[in-house]
Amino acid sequence: MTTSIKQLQVFVAVAQSRSFSEASERVHLSQPAISIALKKLEESVGGALFARTSRQLALTPEGEAFLPVAQRLLSDWHEAFEDLGEQFSKQRGKVTVAALPTLAAGIFPGVLKRFHETYPRINLSLHDVLAEQINQMVREGRADFGLSVEPQNADDLSFEPIWVDRYVAVFPDGHALGQQTHAEWAQLGDYPFIGINRLSSSRQDIDRTVASVGVKLDILCDASQIATVGRMVAAGLGISVLPALSFRQIAAAGIDHRPLVAPNTPRELGIVLSRRHPLSSAARALFELIHAVDDGSRPMNGTRFQ
C-alpha cells in the first residue's frame, strides 16, 4: 500500500465539501488532479470510498468509516512536524544531564537559570551521581551528556575540559590551620579526618595524593554527603579535604578552608559526551551555554594547571 499524505488530504477535503471544485481550492490542486488522487487512493485501499451520481457525491459506508481515521492521521502528521520543528527551533524539548554533586550544586544552578531564561519551554532533568554512574548514563543514552572528570579507559566517550578545580583543607573556625595562607598535604595526618565517599572521584584523588607524600590519615568517619562532612567539621570532630567548588555548598556552616599545596593537585572537570549518540538541538544549546558561562573557575588565559 502506497497511500500518500496528499491523497489523504484530497479525500478529507472532498468528503467534507462533497464538491470537487471546493476541494480543489482547499488543497490547491486542479479538479483532474483531485480525481487522479482519489482514484489512486481507492486502488490502494481496494474499493470505492465515494458513490458518484450525476447529482451528488456521497461517501460509501467504507468511506464514512475511513473519514475520522484519515482526519486523525492528518492531525497526527501535522502535530508531529510542528513538534519536530519546535524541537529544532528549541521552543520545546528535554535535556537530561548527569553531573558530579560538586558541579550539580556549584556550577549548574547558574547555568540552569540562564538556560531557562533563554529557552523556557525546554525541560531539564539533573542527576547528581558519581563519576562512574555518569559515564554509564551517557554511554547508555540515559543522559545527553555528563559533567564530570575525564573518563578512564572509555573509548566510547569523549571529554571536553571546561573547569579546573583545586582541593582545599577544610577545618572549623579558629583551627590552627587557619593561621596559614596554605595547608600542606603532609599536615593532614596531624588531625582527625572526616572522609568523603570512598567511591567518589575526589576521594580517589585524595587517597592517591596522601599516599604519594607518605601520610596516613586518621580517619574518624566517612560520610557520603558533602553537607554531612561540613557539619561534622563544624562540630569540631576533625578536618577534611574537599574540592574548592564543593566548599560553596557549606561555606556558611562555621568552617574555613585553605588551599592545599605540596603538591598542587588540580582537578580538571568538563563535559562527558557519547561518541555514539549525537546531541539533540536542545542538548546542543545547553552544551554551548556551558561553554559560554564563566563563573571564575576556568583557567586564566586558556592555560591549564600542570
PDB file of C-alpha atoms in Angstrom:
ATOM      1  CA  MET A   1       0.000   0.000   0.000  1.00  0.00           C
ATOM      2  CA  THR A   2       1.469   3.355  -1.098  1.00  0.00           C
ATOM      3  CA  THR A   3      -1.032   5.896   0.187  1.00  0.00           C
ATOM      4  CA  SER A   4       0.396   9.427   0.336  1.00  0.00           C
ATOM      5  CA  ILE A   5      -0.361  12.298   2.673  1.00  0.00           C
ATOM      6  CA  LYS A   6      -1.618  14.302  -0.315  1.00  0.00           C
ATOM      7  CA  GLN A   7      -4.167  11.577  -1.131  1.00  0.00           C
ATOM      8  CA  LEU A   8      -5.446  11.716   2.441  1.00  0.00           C
ATOM      9  CA  GLN A   9      -5.738  15.498   2.242  1.00  0.00           C
ATOM     10  CA  VAL A  10      -7.702  15.218  -1.014  1.00  0.00           C
ATOM     11  CA  PHE A  11     -10.008  12.544   0.429  1.00  0.00           C
ATOM     12  CA  VAL A  12     -10.811  14.599   3.546  1.00  0.00           C
ATOM     13  CA  ALA A  13     -11.341  17.807   1.530  1.00  0.00           C
ATOM     14  CA  VAL A  14     -13.754  16.098  -0.877  1.00  0.00           C
ATOM     15  CA  ALA A  15     -15.537  14.217   1.928  1.00  0.00           C
ATOM     16  CA  GLN A  16     -16.100  17.416   3.902  1.00  0.00           C
ATOM     17  CA  SER A  17     -17.152  19.606   0.961  1.00  0.00           C
ATOM     18  CA  ARG A  18     -18.793  16.938  -1.236  1.00  0.00           C
ATOM     19  CA  SER A  19     -17.544  19.109  -4.076  1.00  0.00           C
ATOM     20  CA  PHE A  20     -14.544  18.694  -6.363  1.00  0.00           C
ATOM     21  CA  SER A  21     -14.427  22.419  -7.084  1.00  0.00           C
ATOM     22  CA  GLU A  22     -14.386  23.436  -3.396  1.00  0.00           C
ATOM     23  CA  ALA A  23     -11.889  20.689  -2.545  1.00  0.00           C
ATOM     24  CA  SER A  24      -9.712  21.982  -5.381  1.00  0.00           C
ATOM     25  CA  GLU A  25      -9.485  25.378  -3.703  1.00  0.00           C
ATOM     26  CA  ARG A  26      -8.740  23.839  -0.289  1.00  0.00           C
ATOM     27  CA  VAL A  27      -5.822  21.668  -1.368  1.00  0.00           C
ATOM     28  CA  HIS A  28      -4.626  23.855  -4.273  1.00  0.00           C
ATOM     29  CA  LEU A  29      -4.942  21.145  -6.923  1.00  0.00           C
ATOM     30  CA  SER A  30      -6.834  21.083 -10.186  1.00  0.00           C
ATOM     31  CA  GLN A  31     -10.008  19.013 -10.354  1.00  0.00           C
ATOM     32  CA  PRO A  32      -8.382  16.448 -12.699  1.00  0.00           C
ATOM     33  CA  ALA A  33      -5.518  16.082 -10.195  1.00  0.00           C
ATOM     34  CA  ILE A  34      -8.053  15.510  -7.425  1.00  0.00           C
ATOM     35  CA  SER A  35      -9.776  12.814  -9.457  1.00  0.00           C
ATOM     36  CA  ILE A  36      -6.456  11.079 -10.077  1.00  0.00           C
ATOM     37  CA  ALA A  37      -5.513  11.261  -6.362  1.00  0.00           C
ATOM     38  CA  LEU A  38      -8.839   9.745  -5.295  1.00  0.00           C
ATOM     39  CA  LYS A  39      -8.586   7.017  -7.916  1.00  0.00           C
ATOM     40  CA  LYS A  40      -5.112   6.046  -6.708  1.00  0.00           C
ATOM     41  CA  LEU A  41      -6.289   6.061  -3.069  1.00  0.00           C
ATOM     42  CA  GLU A  42      -9.239   3.802  -3.873  1.00  0.00           C
ATOM     43  CA  GLU A  43      -6.979   1.457  -5.839  1.00  0.00           C
ATOM     44  CA  SER A  44      -4.606   1.375  -2.879  1.00  0.00           C
ATOM     45  CA  VAL A  45      -7.305   0.529  -0.308  1.00  0.00           C
ATOM     46  CA  GLY A  46      -9.091  -1.870  -2.632  1.00  0.00           C
ATOM     47  CA  GLY A  47     -12.518  -0.304  -3.103  1.00  0.00           C
ATOM     48  CA  ALA A  48     -14.675   2.789  -3.636  1.00  0.00           C
ATOM     49  CA  LEU A  49     -14.750   5.493  -0.987  1.00  0.00           C
ATOM     50  CA  PHE A  50     -17.270   7.680  -2.817  1.00  0.00           C
ATOM     51  CA  ALA A  51     -20.514   6.873  -4.580  1.00  0.00           C
ATOM     52  CA  ARG A  52     -20.760   9.156  -7.599  1.00  0.00           C
ATOM     53  CA  THR A  53     -24.080  10.106  -9.255  1.00  0.00           C
ATOM     54  CA  SER A  54     -24.948  12.778 -11.728  1.00  0.00           C
ATOM     55  CA  ARG A  55     -26.368  14.997  -8.998  1.00  0.00           C
ATOM     56  CA  GLN A  56     -24.321  14.394  -5.833  1.00  0.00           C
ATOM     57  CA  LEU A  57     -21.162  12.943  -4.336  1.00  0.00           C
ATOM     58  CA  ALA A  58     -21.633  10.710  -1.286  1.00  0.00           C
ATOM     59  CA  LEU A  59     -19.359   8.612   0.889  1.00  0.00           C
ATOM     60  CA  THR A  60     -19.718   4.863   0.744  1.00  0.00           C
ATOM     61  CA  PRO A  61     -20.067   3.057   4.109  1.00  0.00           C
ATOM     62  CA  GLU A  62     -16.348   2.287   3.885  1.00  0.00           C
ATOM     63  CA  GLY A  63     -15.646   5.948   3.168  1.00  0.00           C
ATOM     64  CA  GLU A  64     -17.759   7.012   6.164  1.00  0.00           C
ATOM     65  CA  ALA A  65     -15.752   4.678   8.415  1.00  0.00           C
ATOM     66  CA  PHE A  66     -12.438   5.856   6.982  1.00  0.00           C
ATOM     67  CA  LEU A  67     -13.103   9.626   7.248  1.00  0.00           C
ATOM     68  CA  PRO A  68     -12.419  10.003  11.036  1.00  0.00           C
ATOM     69  CA  VAL A  69      -9.356   7.785  10.680  1.00  0.00           C
ATOM     70  CA  ALA A  70      -7.995   9.943   7.860  1.00  0.00           C
ATOM     71  CA  GLN A  71      -8.699  13.129   9.837  1.00  0.00           C
ATOM     72  CA  ARG A  72      -6.827  11.733  12.830  1.00  0.00           C
ATOM     73  CA  LEU A  73      -3.868  10.689  10.656  1.00  0.00           C
ATOM     74  CA  LEU A  74      -3.634  14.168   9.172  1.00  0.00           C
ATOM     75  CA  SER A  75      -3.846  15.760  12.614  1.00  0.00           C
ATOM     76  CA  ASP A  76      -1.106  13.472  13.948  1.00  0.00           C
ATOM     77  CA  TRP A  77       1.003  14.227  10.882  1.00  0.00           C
ATOM     78  CA  HIS A  78       0.770  17.985  11.367  1.00  0.00           C
ATOM     79  CA  GLU A  79       1.342  17.762  15.127  1.00  0.00           C
ATOM     80  CA  ALA A  80       4.398  15.568  14.601  1.00  0.00           C
ATOM     81  CA  PHE A  81       6.008  18.079  12.265  1.00  0.00           C
ATOM     82  CA  GLU A  82       5.058  21.017  14.447  1.00  0.00           C
ATOM     83  CA  ASP A  83       6.618  19.263  17.428  1.00  0.00           C
ATOM     84  CA  LEU A  84       9.730  18.414  15.441  1.00  0.00           C
ATOM     85  CA  GLY A  85      10.016  21.982  14.239  1.00  0.00           C
ATOM     86  CA  GLU A  86       9.702  23.295  17.787  1.00  0.00           C
ATOM     87  CA  GLN A  87      12.433  20.930  18.914  1.00  0.00           C
ATOM     88  CA  PHE A  88      14.792  22.079  16.177  1.00  0.00           C
ATOM     89  CA  SER A  89      13.988  25.711  16.969  1.00  0.00           C
ATOM     90  CA  LYS A  90      14.467  24.941  20.695  1.00  0.00           C
ATOM     91  CA  GLN A  91      10.958  26.079  21.569  1.00  0.00           C
ATOM     92  CA  ARG A  92      10.343  22.681  23.140  1.00  0.00           C
ATOM     93  CA  GLY A  93      12.399  19.687  24.215  1.00  0.00           C
ATOM     94  CA  LYS A  94      14.035  17.870  27.091  1.00  0.00           C
ATOM     95  CA  VAL A  95      17.636  17.623  28.213  1.00  0.00           C
ATOM     96  CA  THR A  96      18.960  15.177  30.785  1.00  0.00           C
ATOM     97  CA  VAL A  97      22.312  15.885  32.440  1.00  0.00           C
ATOM     98  CA  ALA A  98      24.288  13.666  34.817  1.00  0.00           C
ATOM     99  CA  ALA A  99      26.697  15.654  36.995  1.00  0.00           C
ATOM    100  CA  LEU A 100      29.062  15.209  39.908  1.00  0.00           C
ATOM    101  CA  PRO A 101      27.482  16.604  43.089  1.00  0.00           C
ATOM    102  CA  THR A 102      30.234  19.254  43.138  1.00  0.00           C
ATOM    103  CA  LEU A 103      29.174  20.570  39.744  1.00  0.00           C
ATOM    104  CA  ALA A 104      25.458  19.932  40.222  1.00  0.00           C
ATOM    105  CA  ALA A 105      25.396  22.235  43.249  1.00  0.00           C
ATOM    106  CA  GLY A 106      28.291  24.557  42.490  1.00  0.00           C
ATOM    107  CA  ILE A 107      28.077  25.298  38.750  1.00  0.00           C
ATOM    108  CA  PHE A 108      24.806  24.035  37.363  1.00  0.00           C
ATOM    109  CA  PRO A 109      22.300  26.299  39.165  1.00  0.00           C
ATOM    110  CA  GLY A 110      23.683  29.407  37.450  1.00  0.00           C
ATOM    111  CA  VAL A 111      23.747  27.645  34.085  1.00  0.00           C
ATOM    112  CA  LEU A 112      20.187  26.392  34.577  1.00  0.00           C
ATOM    113  CA  LYS A 113      18.930  29.901  35.367  1.00  0.00           C
ATOM    114  CA  ARG A 114      20.401  31.347  32.188  1.00  0.00           C
ATOM    115  CA  PHE A 115      19.202  28.423  30.080  1.00  0.00           C
ATOM    116  CA  HIS A 116      15.653  28.644  31.398  1.00  0.00           C
ATOM    117  CA  GLU A 117      15.563  32.378  30.723  1.00  0.00           C
ATOM    118  CA  THR A 118      16.521  31.731  27.098  1.00  0.00           C
ATOM    119  CA  TYR A 119      14.571  28.503  26.493  1.00  0.00           C
ATOM    120  CA  PRO A 120      11.665  28.469  28.977  1.00  0.00           C
ATOM    121  CA  ARG A 121       9.843  25.546  27.315  1.00  0.00           C
ATOM    122  CA  ILE A 122      12.762  23.112  27.378  1.00  0.00           C
ATOM    123  CA  ASN A 123      12.591  20.764  30.348  1.00  0.00           C
ATOM    124  CA  LEU A 124      15.829  19.972  32.180  1.00  0.00           C
ATOM    125  CA  SER A 125      16.466  16.875  34.275  1.00  0.00           C
ATOM    126  CA  LEU A 126      19.559  16.706  36.505  1.00  0.00           C
ATOM    127  CA  HIS A 127      21.024  13.577  38.129  1.00  0.00           C
ATOM    128  CA  ASP A 128      23.762  14.251  40.701  1.00  0.00           C
ATOM    129  CA  VAL A 129      25.689  10.989  40.817  1.00  0.00           C
ATOM    130  CA  LEU A 130      29.232   9.651  40.982  1.00  0.00           C
ATOM    131  CA  ALA A 131      31.642   9.664  38.039  1.00  0.00           C
ATOM    132  CA  GLU A 132      31.200   6.024  37.025  1.00  0.00           C
ATOM    133  CA  GLN A 133      27.423   6.384  37.097  1.00  0.00           C
ATOM    134  CA  ILE A 134      27.732   9.464  34.892  1.00  0.00           C
ATOM    135  CA  ASN A 135      29.789   7.536  32.363  1.00  0.00           C
ATOM    136  CA  GLN A 136      27.240   4.729  32.311  1.00  0.00           C
ATOM    137  CA  MET A 137      24.267   7.060  31.878  1.00  0.00           C
ATOM    138  CA  VAL A 138      25.933   8.858  28.975  1.00  0.00           C
ATOM    139  CA  ARG A 139      27.054   5.562  27.445  1.00  0.00           C
ATOM    140  CA  GLU A 140      23.520   4.149  27.564  1.00  0.00           C
ATOM    141  CA  GLY A 141      21.878   7.340  26.296  1.00  0.00           C
ATOM    142  CA  ARG A 142      20.038   7.939  29.589  1.00  0.00           C
ATOM    143  CA  ALA A 143      21.817  11.302  29.858  1.00  0.00           C
ATOM    144  CA  ASP A 144      22.524  13.640  26.947  1.00  0.00           C
ATOM    145  CA  PHE A 145      25.906  14.424  28.462  1.00  0.00           C
ATOM    146  CA  GLY A 146      27.739  14.435  31.783  1.00  0.00           C
ATOM    147  CA  LEU A 147      29.608  16.994  33.868  1.00  0.00           C
ATOM    148  CA  SER A 148      32.473  15.118  35.463  1.00  0.00           C
ATOM    149  CA  VAL A 149      36.139  14.228  35.483  1.00  0.00           C
ATOM    150  CA  GLU A 150      37.727  12.698  32.406  1.00  0.00           C
ATOM    151  CA  PRO A 151      36.617   9.056  31.935  1.00  0.00           C
ATOM    152  CA  GLN A 152      39.375   6.474  32.056  1.00  0.00           C
ATOM    153  CA  ASN A 153      39.620   3.580  29.590  1.00  0.00           C
ATOM    154  CA  ALA A 154      36.395   4.599  27.850  1.00  0.00           C
ATOM    155  CA  ASP A 155      36.901   4.713  24.073  1.00  0.00           C
ATOM    156  CA  ASP A 156      33.155   5.224  23.520  1.00  0.00           C
ATOM    157  CA  LEU A 157      33.194   8.503  25.463  1.00  0.00           C
ATOM    158  CA  SER A 158      34.868  11.842  24.810  1.00  0.00           C
ATOM    159  CA  PHE A 159      35.795  14.602  27.242  1.00  0.00           C
ATOM    160  CA  GLU A 160      35.944  18.382  26.816  1.00  0.00           C
ATOM    161  CA  PRO A 161      37.702  20.135  29.715  1.00  0.00           C
ATOM    162  CA  ILE A 162      35.935  23.270  30.970  1.00  0.00           C
ATOM    163  CA  TRP A 163      36.893  23.986  34.577  1.00  0.00           C
ATOM    164  CA  VAL A 164      39.921  23.469  36.805  1.00  0.00           C
ATOM    165  CA  ASP A 165      39.160  22.912  40.480  1.00  0.00           C
ATOM    166  CA  ARG A 166      41.608  22.537  43.370  1.00  0.00           C
ATOM    167  CA  TYR A 167      41.472  20.720  46.681  1.00  0.00           C
ATOM    168  CA  VAL A 168      41.249  22.642  49.940  1.00  0.00           C
ATOM    169  CA  ALA A 169      41.769  21.673  53.559  1.00  0.00           C
ATOM    170  CA  VAL A 170      38.528  22.256  55.471  1.00  0.00           C
ATOM    171  CA  PHE A 171      38.519  22.881  59.233  1.00  0.00           C
ATOM    172  CA  PRO A 172      36.438  24.532  61.993  1.00  0.00           C
ATOM    173  CA  ASP A 173      36.668  28.260  62.562  1.00  0.00           C
ATOM    174  CA  GLY A 174      39.584  29.027  64.904  1.00  0.00           C
ATOM    175  CA  HIS A 175      41.579  25.914  63.908  1.00  0.00           C
ATOM    176  CA  ALA A 176      45.393  26.102  63.794  1.00  0.00           C
ATOM    177  CA  LEU A 177      45.395  25.632  60.002  1.00  0.00           C
ATOM    178  CA  GLY A 178      43.588  28.955  59.765  1.00  0.00           C
ATOM    179  CA  GLN A 179      46.769  30.729  60.825  1.00  0.00           C
ATOM    180  CA  GLN A 180      48.408  29.731  57.495  1.00  0.00           C
ATOM    181  CA  THR A 181      47.871  31.042  53.972  1.00  0.00           C
ATOM    182  CA  HIS A 182      48.136  27.479  52.638  1.00  0.00           C
ATOM    183  CA  ALA A 183      47.996  23.994  54.088  1.00  0.00           C
ATOM    184  CA  GLU A 184      50.264  21.150  53.026  1.00  0.00           C
ATOM    185  CA  TRP A 185      49.044  17.638  52.323  1.00  0.00           C
ATOM    186  CA  ALA A 186      51.605  16.305  54.806  1.00  0.00           C
ATOM    187  CA  GLN A 187      49.874  18.210  57.626  1.00  0.00           C
ATOM    188  CA  LEU A 188      46.615  16.299  57.201  1.00  0.00           C
ATOM    189  CA  GLY A 189      47.885  13.354  59.201  1.00  0.00           C
ATOM    190  CA  ASP A 190      48.180  15.513  62.330  1.00  0.00           C
ATOM    191  CA  TYR A 191      44.407  15.783  62.912  1.00  0.00           C
ATOM    192  CA  PRO A 192      41.349  13.506  62.997  1.00  0.00           C
ATOM    193  CA  PHE A 193      39.961  13.296  59.473  1.00  0.00           C
ATOM    194  CA  ILE A 194      36.405  13.223  58.108  1.00  0.00           C
ATOM    195  CA  GLY A 195      36.419  11.399  54.777  1.00  0.00           C
ATOM    196  CA  ILE A 196      34.058  11.705  51.829  1.00  0.00           C
ATOM    197  CA  ASN A 197      32.509   8.851  49.873  1.00  0.00           C
ATOM    198  CA  ARG A 198      35.190   6.255  49.090  1.00  0.00           C
ATOM    199  CA  LEU A 199      33.677   5.629  45.648  1.00  0.00           C
ATOM    200  CA  SER A 200      33.848   9.286  44.613  1.00  0.00           C
ATOM    201  CA  SER A 201      36.480  10.556  42.186  1.00  0.00           C
ATOM    202  CA  SER A 202      37.521  13.179  44.766  1.00  0.00           C
ATOM    203  CA  ARG A 203      38.215  10.571  47.441  1.00  0.00           C
ATOM    204  CA  GLN A 204      40.291   8.560  44.997  1.00  0.00           C
ATOM    205  CA  ASP A 205      42.372  11.672  44.218  1.00  0.00           C
ATOM    206  CA  ILE A 206      42.782  12.388  47.945  1.00  0.00           C
ATOM    207  CA  ASP A 207      43.884   8.839  48.759  1.00  0.00           C
ATOM    208  CA  ARG A 208      46.430   8.845  45.928  1.00  0.00           C
ATOM    209  CA  THR A 209      47.871  12.204  46.970  1.00  0.00           C
ATOM    210  CA  VAL A 210      48.264  11.461  50.672  1.00  0.00           C
ATOM    211  CA  ALA A 211      49.886   8.137  49.769  1.00  0.00           C
ATOM    212  CA  SER A 212      52.332   9.970  47.487  1.00  0.00           C
ATOM    213  CA  VAL A 213      53.506  12.183  50.387  1.00  0.00           C
ATOM    214  CA  GLY A 214      53.686   9.278  52.825  1.00  0.00           C
ATOM    215  CA  VAL A 215      50.833  10.390  55.073  1.00  0.00           C
ATOM    216  CA  LYS A 216      48.414   8.087  56.865  1.00  0.00           C
ATOM    217  CA  LEU A 217      45.077   9.744  57.568  1.00  0.00           C
ATOM    218  CA  ASP A 218      43.496   9.319  61.000  1.00  0.00           C
ATOM    219  CA  ILE A 219      40.003   8.730  59.597  1.00  0.00           C
ATOM    220  CA  LEU A 220      37.359   9.235  62.233  1.00  0.00           C
ATOM    221  CA  CYS A 221      34.407   8.760  59.896  1.00  0.00           C
ATOM    222  CA  ASP A 222      33.432   8.608  56.218  1.00  0.00           C
ATOM    223  CA  ALA A 223      30.319  10.455  55.053  1.00  0.00           C
ATOM    224  CA  SER A 224      28.540  10.195  51.703  1.00  0.00           C
ATOM    225  CA  GLN A 225      27.237  13.769  51.514  1.00  0.00           C
ATOM    226  CA  ILE A 226      29.367  16.901  51.406  1.00  0.00           C
ATOM    227  CA  ALA A 227      26.885  18.690  53.661  1.00  0.00           C
ATOM    228  CA  THR A 228      27.354  15.967  56.284  1.00  0.00           C
ATOM    229  CA  VAL A 229      31.133  16.346  56.084  1.00  0.00           C
ATOM    230  CA  GLY A 230      30.688  20.086  56.626  1.00  0.00           C
ATOM    231  CA  ARG A 231      28.514  19.629  59.704  1.00  0.00           C
ATOM    232  CA  MET A 232      30.973  17.157  61.253  1.00  0.00           C
ATOM    233  CA  VAL A 233      33.884  19.516  60.651  1.00  0.00           C
ATOM    234  CA  ALA A 234      31.907  22.463  62.060  1.00  0.00           C
ATOM    235  CA  ALA A 235      31.193  20.380  65.170  1.00  0.00           C
ATOM    236  CA  GLY A 236      34.949  20.060  65.764  1.00  0.00           C
ATOM    237  CA  LEU A 237      35.173  16.315  65.051  1.00  0.00           C
ATOM    238  CA  GLY A 238      38.047  16.720  62.616  1.00  0.00           C
ATOM    239  CA  ILE A 239      39.259  18.260  59.389  1.00  0.00           C
ATOM    240  CA  SER A 240      38.592  17.213  55.815  1.00  0.00           C
ATOM    241  CA  VAL A 241      39.584  17.773  52.199  1.00  0.00           C
ATOM    242  CA  LEU A 242      37.074  18.873  49.588  1.00  0.00           C
ATOM    243  CA  PRO A 243      37.157  20.243  46.054  1.00  0.00           C
ATOM    244  CA  ALA A 244      37.116  24.040  46.254  1.00  0.00           C
ATOM    245  CA  LEU A 245      33.855  24.137  44.286  1.00  0.00           C
ATOM    246  CA  SER A 246      32.241  21.972  46.969  1.00  0.00           C
ATOM    247  CA  PHE A 247      33.065  24.498  49.658  1.00  0.00           C
ATOM    248  CA  ARG A 248      30.438  26.815  48.170  1.00  0.00           C
ATOM    249  CA  GLN A 249      27.766  24.439  49.444  1.00  0.00           C
ATOM    250  CA  ILE A 250      28.897  24.578  53.078  1.00  0.00           C
ATOM    251  CA  ALA A 251      30.667  27.942  53.366  1.00  0.00           C
ATOM    252  CA  ALA A 252      28.202  29.235  55.970  1.00  0.00           C
ATOM    253  CA  ALA A 253      28.480  26.222  58.261  1.00  0.00           C
ATOM    254  CA  GLY A 254      31.065  27.653  60.695  1.00  0.00           C
ATOM    255  CA  ILE A 255      34.071  26.281  58.848  1.00  0.00           C
ATOM    256  CA  ASP A 256      37.051  27.705  56.999  1.00  0.00           C
ATOM    257  CA  HIS A 257      39.414  26.425  54.339  1.00  0.00           C
ATOM    258  CA  ARG A 258      42.890  26.865  52.875  1.00  0.00           C
ATOM    259  CA  PRO A 259      44.330  25.775  49.505  1.00  0.00           C
ATOM    260  CA  LEU A 260      46.348  22.555  49.663  1.00  0.00           C
ATOM    261  CA  VAL A 261      49.904  22.614  48.300  1.00  0.00           C
ATOM    262  CA  ALA A 262      52.973  20.383  48.181  1.00  0.00           C
ATOM    263  CA  PRO A 263      51.871  19.005  45.837  1.00  0.00           C
ATOM    264  CA  ASN A 264      49.439  21.153  43.890  1.00  0.00           C
ATOM    265  CA  THR A 265      46.635  18.859  42.773  1.00  0.00           C
ATOM    266  CA  PRO A 266      44.486  20.436  40.044  1.00  0.00           C
ATOM    267  CA  ARG A 267      41.248  18.653  39.236  1.00  0.00           C
ATOM    268  CA  GLU A 268      40.123  19.036  35.646  1.00  0.00           C
ATOM    269  CA  LEU A 269      36.369  18.931  35.104  1.00  0.00           C
ATOM    270  CA  GLY A 270      34.354  19.107  31.935  1.00  0.00           C
ATOM    271  CA  ILE A 271      31.724  17.628  29.670  1.00  0.00           C
ATOM    272  CA  VAL A 272      31.482  13.886  29.006  1.00  0.00           C
ATOM    273  CA  LEU A 273      29.933  13.039  25.645  1.00  0.00           C
ATOM    274  CA  SER A 274      28.984   9.829  23.894  1.00  0.00           C
ATOM    275  CA  ARG A 275      30.729   9.134  20.613  1.00  0.00           C
ATOM    276  CA  ARG A 276      27.669   7.136  19.520  1.00  0.00           C
ATOM    277  CA  HIS A 277      24.729   9.389  20.430  1.00  0.00           C
ATOM    278  CA  PRO A 278      24.583  12.849  18.782  1.00  0.00           C
ATOM    279  CA  LEU A 279      23.187  15.735  20.807  1.00  0.00           C
ATOM    280  CA  SER A 280      19.656  16.974  20.213  1.00  0.00           C
ATOM    281  CA  SER A 281      19.165  20.645  19.352  1.00  0.00           C
ATOM    282  CA  ALA A 282      18.106  21.352  22.958  1.00  0.00           C
ATOM    283  CA  ALA A 283      21.097  19.496  24.412  1.00  0.00           C
ATOM    284  CA  ARG A 284      23.420  21.274  21.984  1.00  0.00           C
ATOM    285  CA  ALA A 285      22.055  24.636  23.162  1.00  0.00           C
ATOM    286  CA  LEU A 286      22.809  23.754  26.798  1.00  0.00           C
ATOM    287  CA  PHE A 287      26.233  22.413  25.818  1.00  0.00           C
ATOM    288  CA  GLU A 288      27.070  25.722  24.117  1.00  0.00           C
ATOM    289  CA  LEU A 289      25.784  27.747  27.071  1.00  0.00           C
ATOM    290  CA  ILE A 290      28.030  25.822  29.464  1.00  0.00           C
ATOM    291  CA  HIS A 291      30.971  26.677  27.224  1.00  0.00           C
ATOM    292  CA  ALA A 292      29.971  30.341  27.268  1.00  0.00           C
ATOM    293  CA  VAL A 293      29.452  30.726  31.031  1.00  0.00           C
ATOM    294  CA  ASP A 294      32.498  31.825  33.017  1.00  0.00           C
ATOM    295  CA  ASP A 295      31.952  31.643  36.759  1.00  0.00           C
ATOM    296  CA  GLY A 296      35.597  32.162  37.737  1.00  0.00           C
ATOM    297  CA  SER A 297      36.635  28.513  37.887  1.00  0.00           C
ATOM    298  CA  ARG A 298      38.080  28.351  34.370  1.00  0.00           C
ATOM    299  CA  PRO A 299      41.839  28.513  33.803  1.00  0.00           C
ATOM    300  CA  MET A 300      43.048  32.028  33.070  1.00  0.00           C
ATOM    301  CA  ASN A 301      44.120  32.915  29.502  1.00  0.00           C
ATOM    302  CA  GLY A 302      43.346  29.420  28.260  1.00  0.00           C
ATOM    303  CA  THR A 303      46.170  27.848  30.281  1.00  0.00           C
ATOM    304  CA  ARG A 304      45.967  24.570  32.148  1.00  0.00           C
ATOM    305  CA  PHE A 305      47.420  23.829  35.541  1.00  0.00           C
ATOM    306  CA  GLN A 306      50.318  21.406  35.277  1.00  0.00           C
TER     307      GLN A 306
END
